[in-house]
Structure formats: C-alpha cells, structure tokens
Coordinates of C-alpha atoms in Angstrom, one line a residue:
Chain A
X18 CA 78.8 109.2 90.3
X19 CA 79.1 106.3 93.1
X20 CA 82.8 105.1 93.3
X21 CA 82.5 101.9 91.3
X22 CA 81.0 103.9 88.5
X23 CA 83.4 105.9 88.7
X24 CA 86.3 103.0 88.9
X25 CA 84.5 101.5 85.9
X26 CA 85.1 104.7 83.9
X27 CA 88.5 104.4 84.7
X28 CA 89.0 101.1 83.7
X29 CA 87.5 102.2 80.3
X30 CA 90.1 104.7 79.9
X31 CA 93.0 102.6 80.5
X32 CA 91.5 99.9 78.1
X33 CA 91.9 102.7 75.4
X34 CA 94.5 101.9 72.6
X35 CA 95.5 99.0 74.9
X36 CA 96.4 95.4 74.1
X37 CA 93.6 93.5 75.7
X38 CA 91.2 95.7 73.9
X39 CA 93.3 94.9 70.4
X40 CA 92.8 91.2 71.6
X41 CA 89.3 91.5 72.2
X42 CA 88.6 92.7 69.2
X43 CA 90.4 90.8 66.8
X44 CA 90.4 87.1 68.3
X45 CA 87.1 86.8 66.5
X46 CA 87.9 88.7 63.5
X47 CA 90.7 85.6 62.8
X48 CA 88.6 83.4 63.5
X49 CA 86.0 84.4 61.0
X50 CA 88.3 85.1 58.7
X51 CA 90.3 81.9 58.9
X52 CA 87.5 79.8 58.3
X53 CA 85.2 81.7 56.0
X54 CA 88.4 81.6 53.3
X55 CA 88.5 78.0 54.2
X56 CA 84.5 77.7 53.3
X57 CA 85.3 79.8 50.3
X58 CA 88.1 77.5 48.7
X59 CA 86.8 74.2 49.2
X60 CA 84.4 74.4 47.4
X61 CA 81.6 72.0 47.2
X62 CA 82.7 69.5 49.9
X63 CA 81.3 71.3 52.6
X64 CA 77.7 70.6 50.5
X65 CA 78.0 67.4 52.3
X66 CA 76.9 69.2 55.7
X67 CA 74.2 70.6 54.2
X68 CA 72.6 73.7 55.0
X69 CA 76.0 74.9 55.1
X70 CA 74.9 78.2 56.5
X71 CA 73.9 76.0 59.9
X72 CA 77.1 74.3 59.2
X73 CA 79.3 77.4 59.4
X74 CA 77.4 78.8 62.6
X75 CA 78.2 75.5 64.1
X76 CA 81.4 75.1 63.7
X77 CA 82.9 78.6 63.9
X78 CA 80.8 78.3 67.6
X79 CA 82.7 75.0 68.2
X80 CA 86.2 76.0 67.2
X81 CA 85.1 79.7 69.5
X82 CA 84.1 77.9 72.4
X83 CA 87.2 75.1 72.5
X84 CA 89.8 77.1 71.5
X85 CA 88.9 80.8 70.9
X86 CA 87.6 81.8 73.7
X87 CA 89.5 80.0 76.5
X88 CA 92.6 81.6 74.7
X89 CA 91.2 85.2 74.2
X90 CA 89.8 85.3 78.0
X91 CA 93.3 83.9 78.8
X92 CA 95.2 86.7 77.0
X93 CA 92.6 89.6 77.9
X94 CA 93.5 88.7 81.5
X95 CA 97.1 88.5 81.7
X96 CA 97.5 91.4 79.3
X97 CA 95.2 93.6 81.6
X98 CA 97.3 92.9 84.6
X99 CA 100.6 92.9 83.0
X100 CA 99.6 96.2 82.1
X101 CA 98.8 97.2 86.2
X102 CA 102.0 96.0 86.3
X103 CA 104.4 97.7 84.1
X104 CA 102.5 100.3 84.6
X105 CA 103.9 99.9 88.5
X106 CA 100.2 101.0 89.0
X107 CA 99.6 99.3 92.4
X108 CA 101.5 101.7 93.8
X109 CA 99.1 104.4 92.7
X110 CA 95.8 102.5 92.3
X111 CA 96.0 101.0 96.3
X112 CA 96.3 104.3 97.6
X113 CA 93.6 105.9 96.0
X114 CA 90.5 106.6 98.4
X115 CA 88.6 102.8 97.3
X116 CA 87.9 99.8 99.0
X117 CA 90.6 97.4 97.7
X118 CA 88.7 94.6 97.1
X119 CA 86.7 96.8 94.4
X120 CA 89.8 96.7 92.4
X121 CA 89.3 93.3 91.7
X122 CA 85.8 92.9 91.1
X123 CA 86.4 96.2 88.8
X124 CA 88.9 93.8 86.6
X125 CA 87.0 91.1 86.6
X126 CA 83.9 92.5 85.2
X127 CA 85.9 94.6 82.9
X128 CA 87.2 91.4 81.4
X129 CA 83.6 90.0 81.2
X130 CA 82.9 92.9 79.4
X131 CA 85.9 93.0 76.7
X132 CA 85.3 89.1 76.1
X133 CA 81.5 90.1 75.8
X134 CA 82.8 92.5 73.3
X135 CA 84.5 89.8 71.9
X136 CA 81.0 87.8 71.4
X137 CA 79.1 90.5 70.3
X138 CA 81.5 91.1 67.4
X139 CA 81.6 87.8 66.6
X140 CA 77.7 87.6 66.2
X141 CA 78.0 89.8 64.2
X142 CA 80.4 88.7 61.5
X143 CA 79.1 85.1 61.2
X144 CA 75.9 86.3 59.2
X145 CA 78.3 88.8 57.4
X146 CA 80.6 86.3 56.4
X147 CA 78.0 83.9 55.6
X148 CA 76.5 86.2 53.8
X149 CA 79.3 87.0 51.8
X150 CA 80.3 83.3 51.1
X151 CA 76.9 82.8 49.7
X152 CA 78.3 84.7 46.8
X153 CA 80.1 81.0 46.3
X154 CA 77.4 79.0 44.4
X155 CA 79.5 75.8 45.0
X156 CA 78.9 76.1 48.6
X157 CA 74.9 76.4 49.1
X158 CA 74.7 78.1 51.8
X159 CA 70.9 78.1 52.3
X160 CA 69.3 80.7 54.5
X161 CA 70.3 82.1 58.0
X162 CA 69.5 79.9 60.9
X163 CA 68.7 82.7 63.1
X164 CA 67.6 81.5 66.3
X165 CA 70.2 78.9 66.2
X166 CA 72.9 82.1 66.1
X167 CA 71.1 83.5 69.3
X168 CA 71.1 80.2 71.1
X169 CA 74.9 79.1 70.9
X170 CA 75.8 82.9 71.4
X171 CA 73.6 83.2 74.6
X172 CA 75.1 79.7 75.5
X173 CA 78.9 81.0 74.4
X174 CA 78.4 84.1 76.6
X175 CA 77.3 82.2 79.8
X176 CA 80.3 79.7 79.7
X177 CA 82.7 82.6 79.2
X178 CA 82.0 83.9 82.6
X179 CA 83.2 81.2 84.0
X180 CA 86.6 81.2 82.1
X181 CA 86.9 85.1 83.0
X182 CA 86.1 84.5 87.1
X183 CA 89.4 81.8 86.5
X184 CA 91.8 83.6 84.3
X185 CA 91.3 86.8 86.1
X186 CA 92.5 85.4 89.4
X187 CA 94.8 83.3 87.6
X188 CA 96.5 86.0 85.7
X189 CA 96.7 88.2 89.0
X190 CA 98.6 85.4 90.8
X191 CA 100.6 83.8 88.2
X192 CA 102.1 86.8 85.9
X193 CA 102.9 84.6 82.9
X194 CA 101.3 84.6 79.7
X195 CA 102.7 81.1 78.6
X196 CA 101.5 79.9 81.6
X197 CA 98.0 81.9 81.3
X198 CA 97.5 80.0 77.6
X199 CA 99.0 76.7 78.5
X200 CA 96.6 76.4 81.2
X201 CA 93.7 77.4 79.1
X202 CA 94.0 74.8 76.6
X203 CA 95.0 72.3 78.3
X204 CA 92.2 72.7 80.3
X205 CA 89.7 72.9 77.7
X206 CA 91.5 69.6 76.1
X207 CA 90.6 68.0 79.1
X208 CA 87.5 68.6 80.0
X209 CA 86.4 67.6 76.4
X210 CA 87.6 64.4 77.0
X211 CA 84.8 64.7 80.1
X212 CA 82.1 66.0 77.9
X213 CA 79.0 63.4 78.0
X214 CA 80.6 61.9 81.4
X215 CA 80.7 63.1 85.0
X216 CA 78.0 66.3 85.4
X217 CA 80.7 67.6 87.8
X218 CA 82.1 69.2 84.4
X219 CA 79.7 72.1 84.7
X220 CA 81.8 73.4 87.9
X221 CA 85.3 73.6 86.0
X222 CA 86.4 76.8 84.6
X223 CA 86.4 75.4 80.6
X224 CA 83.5 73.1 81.6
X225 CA 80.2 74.5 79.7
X226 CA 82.1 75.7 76.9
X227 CA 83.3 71.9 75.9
X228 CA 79.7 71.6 76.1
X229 CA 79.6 73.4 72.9
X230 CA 81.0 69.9 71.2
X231 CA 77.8 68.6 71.3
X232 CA 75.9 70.6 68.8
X233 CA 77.4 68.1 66.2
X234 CA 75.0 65.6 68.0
X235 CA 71.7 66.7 66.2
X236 CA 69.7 64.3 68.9
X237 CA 71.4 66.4 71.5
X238 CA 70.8 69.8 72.8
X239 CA 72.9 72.1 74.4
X240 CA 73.0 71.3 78.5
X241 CA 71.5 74.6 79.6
X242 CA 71.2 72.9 83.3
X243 CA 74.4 73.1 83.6
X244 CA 74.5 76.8 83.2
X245 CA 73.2 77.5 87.0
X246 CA 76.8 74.9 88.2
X247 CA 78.8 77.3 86.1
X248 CA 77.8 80.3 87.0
X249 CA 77.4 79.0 91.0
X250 CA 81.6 78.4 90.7
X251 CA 82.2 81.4 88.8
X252 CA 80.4 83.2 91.7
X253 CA 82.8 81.5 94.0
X254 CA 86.0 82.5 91.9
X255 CA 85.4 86.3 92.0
X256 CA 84.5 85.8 95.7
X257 CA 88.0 84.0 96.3
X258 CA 89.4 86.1 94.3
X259 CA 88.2 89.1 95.8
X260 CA 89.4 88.5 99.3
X261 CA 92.8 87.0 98.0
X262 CA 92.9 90.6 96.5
X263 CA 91.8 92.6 99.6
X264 CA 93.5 90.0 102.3
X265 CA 97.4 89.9 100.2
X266 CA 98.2 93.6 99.5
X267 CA 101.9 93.3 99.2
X268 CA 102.3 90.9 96.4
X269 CA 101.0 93.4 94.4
X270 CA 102.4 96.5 96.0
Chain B
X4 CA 101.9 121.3 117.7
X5 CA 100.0 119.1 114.8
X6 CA 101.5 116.2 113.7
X7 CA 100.3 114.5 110.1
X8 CA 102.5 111.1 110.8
X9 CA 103.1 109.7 114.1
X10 CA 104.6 106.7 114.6
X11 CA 105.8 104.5 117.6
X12 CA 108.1 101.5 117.7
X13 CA 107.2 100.7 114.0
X14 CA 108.7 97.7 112.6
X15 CA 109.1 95.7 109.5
X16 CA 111.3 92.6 108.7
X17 CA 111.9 90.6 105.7
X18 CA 112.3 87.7 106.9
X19 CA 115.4 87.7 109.4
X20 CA 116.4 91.4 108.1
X21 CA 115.0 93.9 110.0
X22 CA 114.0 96.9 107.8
X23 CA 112.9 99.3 109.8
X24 CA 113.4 99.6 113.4
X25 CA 111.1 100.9 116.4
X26 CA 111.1 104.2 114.5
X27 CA 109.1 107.2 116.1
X28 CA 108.2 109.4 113.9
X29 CA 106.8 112.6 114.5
X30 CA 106.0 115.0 111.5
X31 CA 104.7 118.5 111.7
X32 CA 102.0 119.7 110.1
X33 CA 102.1 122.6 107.2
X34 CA 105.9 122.6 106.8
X35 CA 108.5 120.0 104.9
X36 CA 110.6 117.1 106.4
X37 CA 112.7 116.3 104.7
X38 CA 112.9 112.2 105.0
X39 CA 117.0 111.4 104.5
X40 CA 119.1 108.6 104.4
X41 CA 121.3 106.2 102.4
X42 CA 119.9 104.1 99.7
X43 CA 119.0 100.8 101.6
X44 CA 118.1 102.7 104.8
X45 CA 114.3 101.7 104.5
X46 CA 113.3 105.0 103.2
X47 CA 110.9 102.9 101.0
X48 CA 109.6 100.4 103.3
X49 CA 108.8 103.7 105.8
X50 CA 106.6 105.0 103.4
X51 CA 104.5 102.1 102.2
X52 CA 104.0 101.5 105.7
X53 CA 102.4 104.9 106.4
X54 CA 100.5 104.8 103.3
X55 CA 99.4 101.1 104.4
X56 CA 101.0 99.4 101.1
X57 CA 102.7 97.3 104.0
X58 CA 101.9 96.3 107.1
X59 CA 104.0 96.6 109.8
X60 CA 105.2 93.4 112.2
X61 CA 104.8 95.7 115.2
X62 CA 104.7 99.5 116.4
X63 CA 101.7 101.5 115.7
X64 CA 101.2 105.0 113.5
X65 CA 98.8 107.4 112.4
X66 CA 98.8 109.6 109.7
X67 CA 96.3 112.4 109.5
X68 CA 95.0 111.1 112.8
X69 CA 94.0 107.8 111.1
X70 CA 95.3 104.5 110.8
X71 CA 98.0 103.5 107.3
X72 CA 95.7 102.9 104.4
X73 CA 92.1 103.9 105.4
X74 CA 89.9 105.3 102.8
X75 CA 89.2 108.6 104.8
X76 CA 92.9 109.4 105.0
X77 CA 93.9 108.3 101.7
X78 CA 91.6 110.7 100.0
X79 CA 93.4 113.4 101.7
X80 CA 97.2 111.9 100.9
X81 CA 98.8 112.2 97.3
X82 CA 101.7 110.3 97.4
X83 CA 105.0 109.3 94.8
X84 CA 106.3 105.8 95.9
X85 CA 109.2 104.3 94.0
X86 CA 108.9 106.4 90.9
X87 CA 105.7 107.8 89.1
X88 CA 102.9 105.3 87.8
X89 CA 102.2 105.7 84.3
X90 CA 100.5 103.6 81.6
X91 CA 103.0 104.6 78.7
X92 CA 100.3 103.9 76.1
X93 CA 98.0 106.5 77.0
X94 CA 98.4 110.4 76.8
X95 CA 99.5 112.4 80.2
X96 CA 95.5 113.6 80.4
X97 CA 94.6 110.2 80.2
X98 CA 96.8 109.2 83.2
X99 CA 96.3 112.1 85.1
X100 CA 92.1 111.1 84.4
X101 CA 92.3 107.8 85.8
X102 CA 93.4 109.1 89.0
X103 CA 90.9 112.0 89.2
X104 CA 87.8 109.5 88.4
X105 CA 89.1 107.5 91.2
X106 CA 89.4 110.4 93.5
X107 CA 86.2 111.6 92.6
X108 CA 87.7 115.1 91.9
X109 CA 86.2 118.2 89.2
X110 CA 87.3 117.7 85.8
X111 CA 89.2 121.2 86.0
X112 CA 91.3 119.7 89.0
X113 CA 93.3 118.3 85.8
X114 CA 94.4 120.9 84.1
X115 CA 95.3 123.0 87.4
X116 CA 97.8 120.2 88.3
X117 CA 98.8 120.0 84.5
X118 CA 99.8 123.8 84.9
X119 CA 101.0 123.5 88.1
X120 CA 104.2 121.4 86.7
X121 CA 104.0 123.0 83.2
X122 CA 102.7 120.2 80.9
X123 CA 99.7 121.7 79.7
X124 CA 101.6 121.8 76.5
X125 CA 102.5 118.3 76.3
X126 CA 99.2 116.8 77.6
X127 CA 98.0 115.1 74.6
X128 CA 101.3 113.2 73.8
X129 CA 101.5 109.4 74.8
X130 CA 103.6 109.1 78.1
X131 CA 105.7 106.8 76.0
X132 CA 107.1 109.8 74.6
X133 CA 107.5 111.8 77.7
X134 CA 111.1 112.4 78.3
X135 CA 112.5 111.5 82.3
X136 CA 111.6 114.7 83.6
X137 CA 108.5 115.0 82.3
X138 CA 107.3 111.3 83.3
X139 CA 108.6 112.6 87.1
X140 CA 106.2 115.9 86.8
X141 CA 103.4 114.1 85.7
X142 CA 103.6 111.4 88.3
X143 CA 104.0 114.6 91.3
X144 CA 101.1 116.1 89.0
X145 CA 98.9 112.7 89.6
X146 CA 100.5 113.5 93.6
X147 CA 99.0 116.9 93.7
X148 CA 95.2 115.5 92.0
X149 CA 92.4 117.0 94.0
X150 CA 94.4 119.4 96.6
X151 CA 95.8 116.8 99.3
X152 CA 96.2 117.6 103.0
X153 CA 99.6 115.7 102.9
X154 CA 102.2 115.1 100.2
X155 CA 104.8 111.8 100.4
X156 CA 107.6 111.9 97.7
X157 CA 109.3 109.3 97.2
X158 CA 112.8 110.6 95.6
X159 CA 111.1 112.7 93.4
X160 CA 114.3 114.4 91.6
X161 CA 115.4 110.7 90.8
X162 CA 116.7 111.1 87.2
X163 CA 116.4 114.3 86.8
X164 CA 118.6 117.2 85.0
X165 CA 120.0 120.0 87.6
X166 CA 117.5 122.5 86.1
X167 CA 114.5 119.6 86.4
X168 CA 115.7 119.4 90.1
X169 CA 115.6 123.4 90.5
X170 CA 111.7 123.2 89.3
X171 CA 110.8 120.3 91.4
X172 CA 112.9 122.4 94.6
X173 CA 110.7 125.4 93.9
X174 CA 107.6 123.8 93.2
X175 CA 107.8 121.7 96.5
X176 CA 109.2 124.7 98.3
X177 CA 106.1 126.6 97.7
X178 CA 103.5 123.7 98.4
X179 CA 103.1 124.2 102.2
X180 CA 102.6 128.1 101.9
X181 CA 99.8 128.2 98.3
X182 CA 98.2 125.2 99.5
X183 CA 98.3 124.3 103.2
X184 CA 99.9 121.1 102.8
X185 CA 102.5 119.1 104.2
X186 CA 105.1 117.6 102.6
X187 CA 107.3 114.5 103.6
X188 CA 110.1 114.5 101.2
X189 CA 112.6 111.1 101.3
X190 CA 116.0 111.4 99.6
X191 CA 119.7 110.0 99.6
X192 CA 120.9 113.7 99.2
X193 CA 121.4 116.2 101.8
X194 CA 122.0 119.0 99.7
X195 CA 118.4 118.3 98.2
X196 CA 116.4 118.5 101.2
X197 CA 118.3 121.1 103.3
X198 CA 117.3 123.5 101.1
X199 CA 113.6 123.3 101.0
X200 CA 113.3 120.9 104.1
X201 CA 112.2 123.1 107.8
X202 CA 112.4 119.5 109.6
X203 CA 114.8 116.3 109.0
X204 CA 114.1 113.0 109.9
X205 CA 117.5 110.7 109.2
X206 CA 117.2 107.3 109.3
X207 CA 119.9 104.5 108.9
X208 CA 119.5 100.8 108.3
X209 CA 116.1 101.3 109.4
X210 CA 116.3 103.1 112.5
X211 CA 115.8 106.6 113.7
X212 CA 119.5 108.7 114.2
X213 CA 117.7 112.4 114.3
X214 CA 114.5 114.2 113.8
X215 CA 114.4 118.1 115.0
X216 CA 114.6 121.0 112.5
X217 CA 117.3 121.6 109.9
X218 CA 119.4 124.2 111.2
X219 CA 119.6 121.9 114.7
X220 CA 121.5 119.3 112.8
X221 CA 124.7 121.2 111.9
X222 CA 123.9 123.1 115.5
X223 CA 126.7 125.2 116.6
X224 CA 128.2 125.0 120.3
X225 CA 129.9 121.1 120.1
X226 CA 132.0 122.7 117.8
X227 CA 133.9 125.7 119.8
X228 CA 135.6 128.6 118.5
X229 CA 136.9 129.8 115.8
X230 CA 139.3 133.0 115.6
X231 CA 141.4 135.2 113.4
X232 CA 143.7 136.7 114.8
X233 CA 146.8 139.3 114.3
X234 CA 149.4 137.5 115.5
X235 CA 148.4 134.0 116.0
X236 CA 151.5 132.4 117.8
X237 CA 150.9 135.0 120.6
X238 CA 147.5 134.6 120.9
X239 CA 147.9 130.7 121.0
X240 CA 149.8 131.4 123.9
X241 CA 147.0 133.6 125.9
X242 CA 144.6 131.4 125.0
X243 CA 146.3 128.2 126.4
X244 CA 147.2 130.5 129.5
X245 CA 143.5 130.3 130.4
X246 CA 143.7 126.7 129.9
X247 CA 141.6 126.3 126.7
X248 CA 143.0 123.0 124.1
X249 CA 144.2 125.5 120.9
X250 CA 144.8 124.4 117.3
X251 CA 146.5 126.1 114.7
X252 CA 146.1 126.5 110.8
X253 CA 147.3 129.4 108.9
X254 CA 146.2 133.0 110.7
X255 CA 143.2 130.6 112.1
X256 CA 143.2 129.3 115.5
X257 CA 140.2 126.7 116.6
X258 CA 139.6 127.0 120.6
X259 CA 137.7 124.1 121.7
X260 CA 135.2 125.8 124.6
X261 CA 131.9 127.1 124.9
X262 CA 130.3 129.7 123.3
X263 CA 130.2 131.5 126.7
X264 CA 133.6 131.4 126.9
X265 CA 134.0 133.7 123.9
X266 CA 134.2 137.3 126.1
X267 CA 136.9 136.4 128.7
X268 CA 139.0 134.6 125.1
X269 CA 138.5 138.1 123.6
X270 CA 139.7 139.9 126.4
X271 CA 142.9 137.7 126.7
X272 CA 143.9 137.9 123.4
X273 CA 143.6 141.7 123.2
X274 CA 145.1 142.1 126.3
X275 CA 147.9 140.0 125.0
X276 CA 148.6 143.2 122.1
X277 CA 146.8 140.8 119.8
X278 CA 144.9 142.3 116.9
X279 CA 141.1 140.3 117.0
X280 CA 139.4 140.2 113.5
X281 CA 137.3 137.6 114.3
X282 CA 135.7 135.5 116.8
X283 CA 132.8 133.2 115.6
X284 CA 131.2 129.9 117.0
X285 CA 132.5 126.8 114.9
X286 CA 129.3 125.7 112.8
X287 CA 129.5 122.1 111.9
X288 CA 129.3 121.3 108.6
X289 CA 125.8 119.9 108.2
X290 CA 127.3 117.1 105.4
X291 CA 130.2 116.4 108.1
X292 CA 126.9 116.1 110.8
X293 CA 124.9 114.1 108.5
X294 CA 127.9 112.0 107.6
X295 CA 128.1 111.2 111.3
X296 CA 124.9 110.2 112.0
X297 CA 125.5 107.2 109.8
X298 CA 128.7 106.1 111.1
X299 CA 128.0 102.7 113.4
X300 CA 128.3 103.5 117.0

C-alpha cells in the first residue's frame, strides 16, 4: 500500500464513530426533513410553484448551497481538527515516518470526501422525500425532474470544494468553531449580495455556491464557466495550505 | 562506542528565555539514559528538538546518524512526548491501528505491542474508558509499534499507581536486552531512573550539569572515609596525629582523605589498641549528588 493510501485508511479509522462523520451525515437529513414537513403541512400553497416536485429540488438545493453546506463544510473542518487536537495527536502524527505536508492534503480531501458523503446522501433523500410527500394530494407533486437532480448536485458538489480547500486551512489556523461558522455565513451572505455582479465571485470560497440563487431565474442557467475560477482558487488554497502546514510545525506541535 | 543522539551546542529560546542551552548530548547505543531534571528544566523542549517537533535556534544534532525529523529516522524512533496521544472515542485497537497504517507495519505488530503491556484484554473498549494507567500503556504500546531502533519517553510513569510504575520499570528495563533498542527515558525523579537507567544525562534550566553512567554520579572518593571503630575518642586522636581533619558521630568517625590513605589510617588506629570494625570509602548519596547538581553555582 503506497503511504498516502495508507494515511487515507487511517484517516477513515479516526472518522469512525466521530463527530464530523455524525455531522456529515445528518446536516442533510435536517434539511430534508425540515422542509419536506413544511411541504407536507401547507398544503396546497405550494401548488402555486407548480410542478412542485421541481419546486422542492429547487429549493432544498438553494437553502443546501446558501446555508447548508457552507455550515456543514464549516463544522466537518473544525470538528476534524479539534479532534487532532484533543486528541494531542500532533505530537504522534508528526513523528510518524510521512512527509508532513501529506498530513494536510490527507485532511483536506478527507473533508471533500465526508461533505461528498454529505451530497450523495442528500441526492438521495430528495426523490425519497418527494416521493413520500406525493402521498399529499394537496400538494401535486408531479413527476421527478431527474436530470434537473443530477445537474444542481453535480453543480453543488463542485462549489463545495471550494468551501472545503478554505475551511480546512481556516479551521487548522483559527481553532474556533464560532468563528469557523460565523465566517461561513457571513461569507455566503455576502457574496449573495455579489451574485449577478462582478465575475470575480467565482474565486471566493462561498462564490459558486451563491450561484445556486439563480435557479429561481427560469431564463437563467446555472454559470458552469465559473466552475474552472473555482476550482483554479481551491487549487491554490490546498497549495497554501499545504506549505503553511509543512513550513509552521510548531503551532501544531 | 555508538551513539543514537548527539548533539552540539543545541539551543532553543522563547523569546528572551533561553530554554535549552549549548547542550552536548551524547547517548549510547543499546543501553538506557536516563534523561533527569526538574520540571521546567527543558526536558520537553530537548526532546521535540531531537525528534524535530522544534527547531532549534542554533547547535546541531543527530539522532540515529540523521538529522531531527527525517522520514528515514523517524521510522526507526517510537517516541512518548508530553503524555500518550489518544483519540478517546475510538477503541485502544483502533488507536494503536492508526499508527501502524502510518508506519506501514504487519497487522500482527498490533497485538504483539497489545501483549507486550497487557491490554490484549481491554483492546476493544473505547479509550474513553481506559483508566490513567492504562491510557499510559497504550500510548508506550503505540511507542513500541513496529520494533523501533530507539525509544524517547517522555515521563512515562506520570500519573501512575506505584504498582503501574513497577510494570512500566520492568517493561523498559528489559527493552534494550529482548529487542536491541535504546531507550532515552526523561524524568523529574531520580529514584525512577536510577534504577533502570546505565547512563544519566541531568540537565537544569536548560543546560547540561552531568552525563556519564549511573554509578559515577554518587562516585565515591570526594567523599573520604568512613570508620567504626572500638574506641572512637582514641582513635580520633591517632587519626588527627597523622594530620587527617576527623569528625565524630556516635561510634562513627568520618576522615576526610583519600581512598589511598585508608592502609596507613588502619595501621594507626590499631596501633593505637583501637579495635577496627570497619573502614569503608564514604559513598555519596546519589539524591544528595543529584541535589547538588542543581544548586546555582
């Protein structure tokens, strides 16, 4: 097994029984939840955004992207570090036989993975809880938009690599979780306010996710341009963030 | 001789406070030092320079004939810095399995070092559970993961019982002999290391005060002679005769002189009428030598 595989297996251990994994895991079980009893108990005034199945894709993806996600890729970071921390892990993990500036690029993608986890789960329960709320005649759900679902998931899972390159850097410098979630939606509060201005959004951390606001546009489709920006800037993060890693040891020893 | 840590003129400040100072190190290979001094003395701060958690301001050192904190060193080091590191909610396996994937060590190396500090039976509990003994045998258990060359504890009795310390005392006493390695063992307590320890390296407020073997330290010979005698008034008075300074306590007399010196005192005292039951060289308590070295000069 070559070193990073092998690092990577670790990781997956540690992430057993854990908090960020709990995290992962239920931010979009709430979510669903939370709004397919709000679907459920309105009753027919959401037959005004008919087909309501689109609707409920598009706005559980909206609420996701805004809020959701910049929050969950908050907490999945700070929690896995915190954990490094009161573990008093550095201590061990630093003189283990790996290049140091694996450790980080180990936690970042580890992250990427947990809030991929995150999506994946929550692809998955949209059409189950649509499904189930079609049981609520009121509603009219209509039939599953489909390729709709794939698109804003494929688009959801892009922009959250940009907010996983920041948070995970973020977290590791700043150990606060207050400040880890303050900063998330404050920043996704303001670069809503940018959405439809300046393309220089694209290269902020919460920057294609706000993008997701303007699926309630139906003239306008999702900016998948500004995917490359993105992901060019989350490259950069994990590259600072990788020698900030390898060049600082003692801050974390 | 080998040494596995060298060290010259090493030197780390925080800020204006130097922490340690110009220390030379020299530690042999296959045996125990015993690494002592007071809390504060930069026992700590030694050791993360050697294993390269720190870097040092100025001085050089090697350990295992390598520079602190390269891979090819560190794969041959198992170290306990500042207490064992444990992820509470996973099970003592699990820990002990982080650090064996990251070693790249056989899946049996896991339960040799479980059985090596008898928690086989306890594996599969959450180290949440584990009581302060146990957490301290696992973290020399995640020390001892795939066979290292080299050993550095890191006040590895802290918190333990008296019969936890006795385990730990044996178990580190018979590293160098089953498995070839060297141990560097850092304390506060004399009477920990002395009796496991071949070599001592004392250090206060950072900066080197005596490194040798353990029985040098409380070395006889500064100390003079010490004598019981029949009739210690009379004896007193031969001795002094030869011109040797004489104390007296009880049916004890101390002679300060050489060792040497101890045929032509015999002689005297039994030519004096005296009756000689003993005559021995004054051994230096090692506490009262240890003590000493810390006193400011």
């Amino acid at each position: 097994m070559s070193p990073m595989g092998a690092m990577f297996r670790a990781e997956r251990v540690k992430l057993r029984k854990s908090w960020p994994m709990l995290t992962a895991i239920l931010a979009p079980v709430c979510q669903t939840a939370f709004l397919a009893v709000l679907f459920w108990f309105s009753g027919s005034r959401f037959q005004l955004f008919k087909p309501v199945f689109r609707f409920w894709i598009e706005l559980n993806y909206m609420a996701w992207s805004l809020v959701l996600m910049p929050v969950t890729a908050a907490l999945l970071c700070d929690l896995s570090w915190e954990q490094e921390r009161q573990a008093k892990a550095w201590n061990l993990l630093l003189i283990q036989p790996v290049p140091r500036r694996a450790h980080y690029l180990v936690k970042c993608i580890s992250h990427l993975a947990l809030l991929m986890l995150s999506q994946v789960l929550f692809l998955l329960l949209l059409p189950v809880a649509g499904g189930i709320l079609q049981f609520q005649r009121d509603l009219m759900m209509g039939p599953l938009p489909l390729a709709l679902l794939f698109r804003f998931a494929a688009f959801s899972a892009l922009a959250s690599v940009a907010l996983v390159s920041f948070h995970t850097w973020l977290s590791m410098r700043v150990p606060s979780l207050w400040a880890a979630l303050t900063i998330a939606l404050m920043g996704s509060w303001l670069t809503l306010r940018w959405v439809g201005g300046s393309p220089l959004i694209q290269f902020l951390p919460w920057g294609l996710a706000s993008q997701m606001v303007v699926i309630f546009d139906r003239f306008r489709t999702l900016p998948w341009a500004y995917c490359l920006g993105s992901l060019s800037s989350s490259a950069v993060l994990v590259v600072l963030g990788t020698i900030d890693f390898a060049r600082d040891r003692e801050t974390r020893a | 001789m080998d040494y596995v840590i060298s060290s010259q003129g090493l030197t780390r400040r925080y800020g204006t406070r130097t922490v340690v100072d110009s220390l030379d190190l020299l530690v042999p290979a296959q045996s125990i030092t015993g690494f002592l001094g007071p809390n504060g003395a930069g026992k700590t701060t030694t050791i993360c320079l050697l294993l390269g958690l720190l870097k040092a301001q100025s001085g050089t050192c090697e350990v295992l004939g390598l520079p602190p904190g390269q891979s090819a060193a560190l794969a041959q080091i198992g170290a306990l810095v500042e207490g064992p590191s444990l992820y509470d909610h996973l099970t003592g396996r699990e820990n002990l399995e982080i650090t064996r994937l990251m070693r790249g060590v056989e899946k049996s190396e896991v339960d040799r070092v479980l059985s090596l500090v008898d928690l086989a039976r306890d594996a599969r509990r959450p180290v949440r559970e584990y009581s302060l003994g146990m957490r301290q045998r696992l973290g020399m258990a995640l020390a001892l993961m795939g066979q290292p060359r080299l050993l550095i504890l890191d006040e590895p009795t802290n918190g333990l019982d008296p019969s936890g310390i006795l385990d730990m005392r044996e178990l580190v006493r018979n590293l160098p002999r089953e498995t070839g390695a060297s141990v560097f063992l850092s304390s506060h307590l004399l009477a920990e290391v002395e009796q496991v320890a071949e070599n001592l390296v004392v250090i206060h407020k950072g900066r080197l005060r005596y490194q040798g073997p353990t029985e040098d330290l409380g070395s006889p010979g500064q100390g003079g002679l010490v004598l019981r005698v029949g009739n210690p008034g009379e004896a007193q008075a031969a001795i002094m005769a030869l011109g040797f300074p004489v104390v007296m306590e009880d049916d004890s007399l101390w002679v300060q002189a050489d060792a040497e010196e101890a045929p032509r005192i015999a002689s005297s005292i039994v030519g004096a009428g005296c009756a000689l039951y003993e005559l021995a060289p004054l051994r230096v308590n090692l506490e009262t030598r240890f003590l000493d070295l810390l006193v400011d000069k």
